[in-house]
PDB file of C-alpha atoms in Angstrom:
ATOM      1  CA  MET A 168      95.573 103.204  76.272  1.00 89.00           C
ATOM      2  CA  LEU A 169      96.376 100.570  78.890  1.00 97.00           C
ATOM      3  CA  THR A 170      94.028  98.147  80.629  1.00 97.00           C
ATOM      4  CA  ALA A 171      94.391  96.951  84.237  1.00 97.00           C
ATOM      5  CA  ILE A 172      92.859  93.525  84.886  1.00 97.00           C
ATOM      6  CA  ALA A 173      92.069  92.508  88.489  1.00 96.00           C
ATOM      7  CA  LEU A 174      93.371  88.979  89.088  1.00 96.00           C
ATOM      8  CA  THR A 175      93.299  86.187  91.658  1.00 95.00           C
ATOM      9  CA  PRO A 176      96.503  84.293  92.532  1.00 95.00           C
ATOM     10  CA  ARG A 177      95.474  81.729  89.869  1.00 95.00           C
ATOM     11  CA  ASP A 178      95.263  84.356  87.115  1.00 95.00           C
ATOM     12  CA  GLN A 179      91.485  84.456  87.031  1.00 97.00           C
ATOM     13  CA  ILE A 180      89.412  87.643  87.008  1.00 97.00           C
ATOM     14  CA  ALA A 181      89.098  88.667  90.648  1.00 96.00           C
ATOM     15  CA  GLY A 182      85.632  88.748  92.159  1.00 92.00           C
ATOM     16  CA  HIS A 183      86.335  91.982  94.042  1.00 89.00           C
ATOM     17  CA  PHE A 184      88.411  95.016  93.044  1.00 90.00           C
ATOM     18  CA  GLY A 185      89.890  95.718  96.476  1.00 86.00           C
ATOM     19  CA  LYS A 186      90.724  92.086  97.189  1.00 88.00           C
ATOM     20  CA  ALA A 187      92.410  91.297  93.874  1.00 92.00           C
ATOM     21  CA  ALA A 188      95.825  89.685  94.390  1.00 93.00           C
ATOM     22  CA  ALA A 189      97.302  91.649  91.489  1.00 95.00           C
ATOM     23  CA  PHE A 190      96.515  93.800  88.482  1.00 96.00           C
ATOM     24  CA  ALA A 191      97.983  92.849  85.110  1.00 97.00           C
ATOM     25  CA  ILE A 192      98.489  95.873  82.848  1.00 97.00           C
ATOM     26  CA  TYR A 193      98.089  95.253  79.107  1.00 97.00           C
ATOM     27  CA  ASP A 194      98.479  97.503  76.078  1.00 96.00           C
ATOM     28  CA  GLN A 195      96.101  97.629  73.083  1.00 93.00           C
ATOM     29  CA  GLN A 196      97.993  94.844  71.322  1.00 93.00           C
ATOM     30  CA  GLY A 197      97.483  92.503  74.281  1.00 91.00           C
ATOM     31  CA  LEU A 198     101.086  92.649  75.491  1.00 95.00           C
ATOM     32  CA  LEU A 199     101.773  92.577  79.228  1.00 97.00           C
ATOM     33  CA  VAL A 200     103.283  95.935  80.200  1.00 96.00           C
ATOM     34  CA  ASP A 201     103.382  95.659  84.005  1.00 96.00           C
ATOM     35  CA  ARG A 202     101.967  93.795  86.972  1.00 96.00           C
ATOM     36  CA  ILE A 203     100.966  95.495  90.224  1.00 93.00           C
ATOM     37  CA  GLU A 204     100.779  93.312  93.327  1.00 90.00           C
ATOM     38  CA  ASN A 205      97.994  94.303  95.711  1.00 86.00           C
ATOM     39  CA  SER A 206      99.885  93.558  98.909  1.00 69.00           C
ATOM     40  CA  GLY A 207      98.603  96.401 101.072  1.00 59.00           C
ATOM     41  CA  SER A 208      94.953  95.468 101.387  1.00 52.00           C
ATOM     42  CA  ARG A 209      95.074  94.080 104.928  1.00 54.00           C
ATOM     43  CA  GLU A 210      97.594  96.492 106.433  1.00 55.00           C
ATOM     44  CA  LEU A 211      96.206  99.714 104.995  1.00 51.00           C
ATOM     45  CA  GLY A 212      92.426  99.243 105.110  1.00 55.00           C
ATOM     46  CA  CYS A 213      90.876 101.073 102.172  1.00 60.00           C
ATOM     47  CA  LYS A 214      93.898 103.302 101.590  1.00 66.00           C
ATOM     48  CA  HIS A 215      95.320 100.650  99.279  1.00 65.00           C
ATOM     49  CA  LYS A 216      92.497 101.336  96.798  1.00 79.00           C
ATOM     50  CA  LYS A 217      93.565 104.958  96.554  1.00 82.00           C
ATOM     51  CA  ILE A 218      97.187 103.853  96.144  1.00 85.00           C
ATOM     52  CA  LEU A 219      96.143 101.523  93.308  1.00 89.00           C
ATOM     53  CA  GLN A 220      94.277 104.383  91.644  1.00 89.00           C
ATOM     54  CA  ARG A 221      97.400 106.569  91.802  1.00 91.00           C
ATOM     55  CA  GLN A 222      99.511 103.741  90.339  1.00 92.00           C
ATOM     56  CA  PHE A 223      97.034 103.294  87.484  1.00 95.00           C
ATOM     57  CA  THR A 224      97.147 107.022  86.775  1.00 94.00           C
ATOM     58  CA  ALA A 225     100.955 107.069  86.816  1.00 94.00           C
ATOM     59  CA  LEU A 226     101.050 104.191  84.305  1.00 95.00           C
ATOM     60  CA  ASN A 227      98.427 105.870  82.064  1.00 96.00           C
ATOM     61  CA  VAL A 228      95.876 103.106  82.579  1.00 97.00           C
ATOM     62  CA  THR A 229      92.522 104.110  81.089  1.00 97.00           C
ATOM     63  CA  ASP A 230      90.463 100.909  81.442  1.00 97.00           C
ATOM     64  CA  ILE A 231      89.933  98.594  84.406  1.00 97.00           C
ATOM     65  CA  VAL A 232      88.442  95.099  84.092  1.00 97.00           C
ATOM     66  CA  LEU A 233      87.175  93.261  87.162  1.00 96.00           C
ATOM     67  CA  GLY A 234      84.585  90.829  88.473  1.00 96.00           C
ATOM     68  CA  ASN A 235      82.838  93.107  90.974  1.00 95.00           C
ATOM     69  CA  ILE A 236      83.370  96.380  92.801  1.00 93.00           C
ATOM     70  CA  GLY A 237      81.655  98.315  95.562  1.00 91.00           C
ATOM     71  CA  THR A 238      79.656 101.434  94.823  1.00 93.00           C
ATOM     72  CA  ARG A 239      82.101 103.781  96.574  1.00 90.00           C
ATOM     73  CA  SER A 240      85.175 102.433  94.811  1.00 90.00           C
ATOM     74  CA  LEU A 241      83.364 102.459  91.487  1.00 94.00           C
ATOM     75  CA  ALA A 242      82.280 106.067  92.016  1.00 94.00           C
ATOM     76  CA  ARG A 243      85.866 107.064  92.819  1.00 93.00           C
ATOM     77  CA  LEU A 244      87.273 105.359  89.706  1.00 95.00           C
ATOM     78  CA  LEU A 245      84.585 106.761  87.403  1.00 97.00           C
ATOM     79  CA  GLN A 246      85.080 110.261  88.822  1.00 96.00           C
ATOM     80  CA  ALA A 247      88.811 109.937  88.120  1.00 95.00           C
ATOM     81  CA  GLY A 248      88.024 109.199  84.467  1.00 97.00           C
ATOM     82  CA  PHE A 249      88.648 105.454  84.291  1.00 97.00           C
ATOM     83  CA  LYS A 250      86.496 103.217  82.103  1.00 98.00           C
ATOM     84  CA  VAL A 251      85.435 100.278  84.273  1.00 97.00           C
ATOM     85  CA  SER A 252      84.102  96.982  82.909  1.00 97.00           C
ATOM     86  CA  ARG A 253      82.758  93.874  84.591  1.00 97.00           C
ATOM     87  CA  VAL A 254      83.199  90.302  83.383  1.00 96.00           C
ATOM     88  CA  PRO A 255      82.205  87.067  85.120  1.00 95.00           C
ATOM     89  CA  PRO A 256      84.439  86.484  88.173  1.00 93.00           C
ATOM     90  CA  ARG A 257      86.820  83.525  87.959  1.00 93.00           C
ATOM     91  CA  THR A 258      87.077  83.808  84.164  1.00 95.00           C
ATOM     92  CA  SER A 259      90.603  82.756  83.265  1.00 95.00           C
ATOM     93  CA  LEU A 260      92.906  85.494  82.076  1.00 95.00           C
ATOM     94  CA  ALA A 261      93.685  83.462  78.944  1.00 94.00           C
ATOM     95  CA  THR A 262      89.972  83.196  78.082  1.00 94.00           C
ATOM     96  CA  PHE A 263      89.478  86.918  78.615  1.00 94.00           C
ATOM     97  CA  LEU A 264      92.523  87.859  76.526  1.00 94.00           C
ATOM     98  CA  GLY A 265      91.336  85.461  73.814  1.00 93.00           C
ATOM     99  CA  GLY A 266      88.311  87.687  73.301  1.00 90.00           C
ATOM    100  CA  GLY A 267      85.605  85.149  74.091  1.00 83.00           C
ATOM    101  CA  ILE A 268      84.162  87.128  77.004  1.00 91.00           C
ATOM    102  CA  SER A 269      81.878  90.127  76.691  1.00 92.00           C
ATOM    103  CA  LYS A 270      82.396  93.076  79.031  1.00 94.00           C
ATOM    104  CA  GLU A 271      79.646  95.034  80.781  1.00 96.00           C
ATOM    105  CA  ALA A 272      80.513  98.740  80.955  1.00 97.00           C
ATOM    106  CA  LEU A 273      79.987 100.204  84.423  1.00 97.00           C
ATOM    107  CA  VAL A 274      79.066 103.840  83.917  1.00 97.00           C
ATOM    108  CA  ALA A 275      77.307 104.709  87.198  1.00 96.00           C
ATOM    109  CA  ALA A 276      78.241 104.029  90.819  1.00 94.00           C
ATOM    110  CA  ASP A 277      74.941 102.252  91.498  1.00 94.00           C
ATOM    111  CA  GLN A 278      76.068  99.457  89.157  1.00 95.00           C
ATOM    112  CA  GLY A 279      78.556  98.408  91.837  1.00 93.00           C
ATOM    113  CA  ARG A 280      77.765  96.198  94.786  1.00 90.00           C
ATOM    114  CA  ALA A 281      76.040  97.851  97.710  1.00 86.00           C
ATOM    115  CA  CYS A 282      78.356  98.346 100.666  1.00 70.00           C
ATOM    116  CA  LYS A 283      77.680  95.771 103.355  1.00 64.00           C
ATOM    117  CA  ARG A 284      78.975  97.846 106.264  1.00 59.00           C
ATOM    118  CA  GLU A 285      78.487 101.331 107.567  1.00 50.00           C
ATOM    119  CA  LYS A 286      81.247 103.903 107.654  1.00 51.00           C
ATOM    120  CA  GLY A 287      84.235 102.417 109.465  1.00 50.00           C
ATOM    121  CA  ALA A 288      86.891 103.742 111.801  1.00 47.00           C
ATOM    122  CA  CYS A 289      89.246 104.467 108.904  1.00 47.00           C
ATOM    123  CA  GLY A 290      86.869 107.214 107.736  1.00 48.00           C
ATOM    124  CA  CYS A 291      86.575 106.056 104.147  1.00 53.00           C
ATOM    125  CA  GLY A 292      83.297 104.202 104.430  1.00 52.00           C
ATOM    126  CA  CYS A 293      84.651 100.695 103.968  1.00 53.00           C
ATOM    127  CA  GLY A 294      83.608  99.369 107.354  1.00 51.00           C
ATOM    128  CA  THR A 295      87.177  98.554 108.412  1.00 48.00           C
ATOM    129  CA  LYS A 296      87.540  98.736 112.165  1.00 46.00           C
ATOM    130  CA  LYS A 297      90.894  99.395 113.783  1.00 42.00           C
ATOM    131  CA  SER A 298      89.921  97.298 116.808  1.00 38.00           C
ATOM    132  CA  VAL A 299      87.055  94.908 117.094  1.00 37.00           C
ATOM    133  CA  SER A 300      85.286  93.884 120.276  1.00 35.00           C
ATOM    134  CA  ALA A 301      82.095  91.960 120.681  1.00 37.00           C
ATOM    135  CA  THR A 302      79.762  91.578 123.596  1.00 36.00           C
ATOM    136  CA  VAL A 303      77.731  88.397 123.900  1.00 38.00           C
ATOM    137  CA  LYS A 304      74.831  87.929 126.266  1.00 39.00           C
ATOM    138  CA  VAL A 305      75.521  85.091 128.684  1.00 42.00           C
ATOM    139  CA  GLY A 306      72.003  83.706 128.251  1.00 42.00           C
ATOM    140  CA  MET A 307      72.758  83.002 124.584  1.00 41.00           C
ATOM    141  CA  LEU A 308      75.613  80.626 125.402  1.00 41.00           C
ATOM    142  CA  SER A 309      75.412  76.985 126.320  1.00 39.00           C
ATOM    143  CA  PRO A 310      75.667  76.057 130.036  1.00 42.00           C
ATOM    144  CA  VAL A 311      79.153  74.645 129.445  1.00 40.00           C
ATOM    145  CA  ILE A 312      80.492  78.046 128.359  1.00 41.00           C
ATOM    146  CA  LYS A 313      78.547  80.290 130.796  1.00 44.00           C
ATOM    147  CA  GLY A 314      80.986  79.985 133.688  1.00 46.00           C
ATOM    148  CA  ILE A 315      84.137  80.828 131.743  1.00 44.00           C
ATOM    149  CA  GLY A 316      83.774  84.647 131.731  1.00 46.00           C
ATOM    150  CA  LYS A 317      86.043  85.527 128.794  1.00 45.00           C
ATOM    151  CA  ILE A 318      86.835  83.620 125.602  1.00 47.00           C
ATOM    152  CA  GLY A 319      89.350  84.795 123.029  1.00 48.00           C
ATOM    153  CA  GLY A 320      88.750  88.507 123.636  1.00 48.00           C
ATOM    154  CA  LEU A 321      84.965  88.263 123.824  1.00 46.00           C
ATOM    155  CA  LYS A 322      83.385  89.749 126.915  1.00 45.00           C
ATOM    156  CA  LEU A 323      80.771  87.426 128.350  1.00 42.00           C
TER     157      LEU A 323
END
């Protein structure tokens, strides 16, 4: 049994599964077995979450500890058979490993955070858009900006 712990760059429990900088993999004795860097999050959209899941499976990870997770990602991990637990975000890794932090077992997808966006262009439901454009009504802008016509890709 191995445990993957979602971490920030400062070795604190990450506040979001998909945005964790890395995942430290520990065995039952508390020894570090591996560390997975989460470098693909910006380039791959939500595909990196599926890649992480495959890496966890290949390493025989059974438990995942994190600060928060979205309902869709939680559902996917639970369906794959992982045990997922939540602890307070920004808890130091040392404090967590020391045993002074209680874990909340996440056993149903609705225990995750509600998704803030509708289904995105990537098709996975994360809200990631491959290209973003925004239209702003001219009447909403100050008189100084009205005559410009286009600002940084925004159509006026």
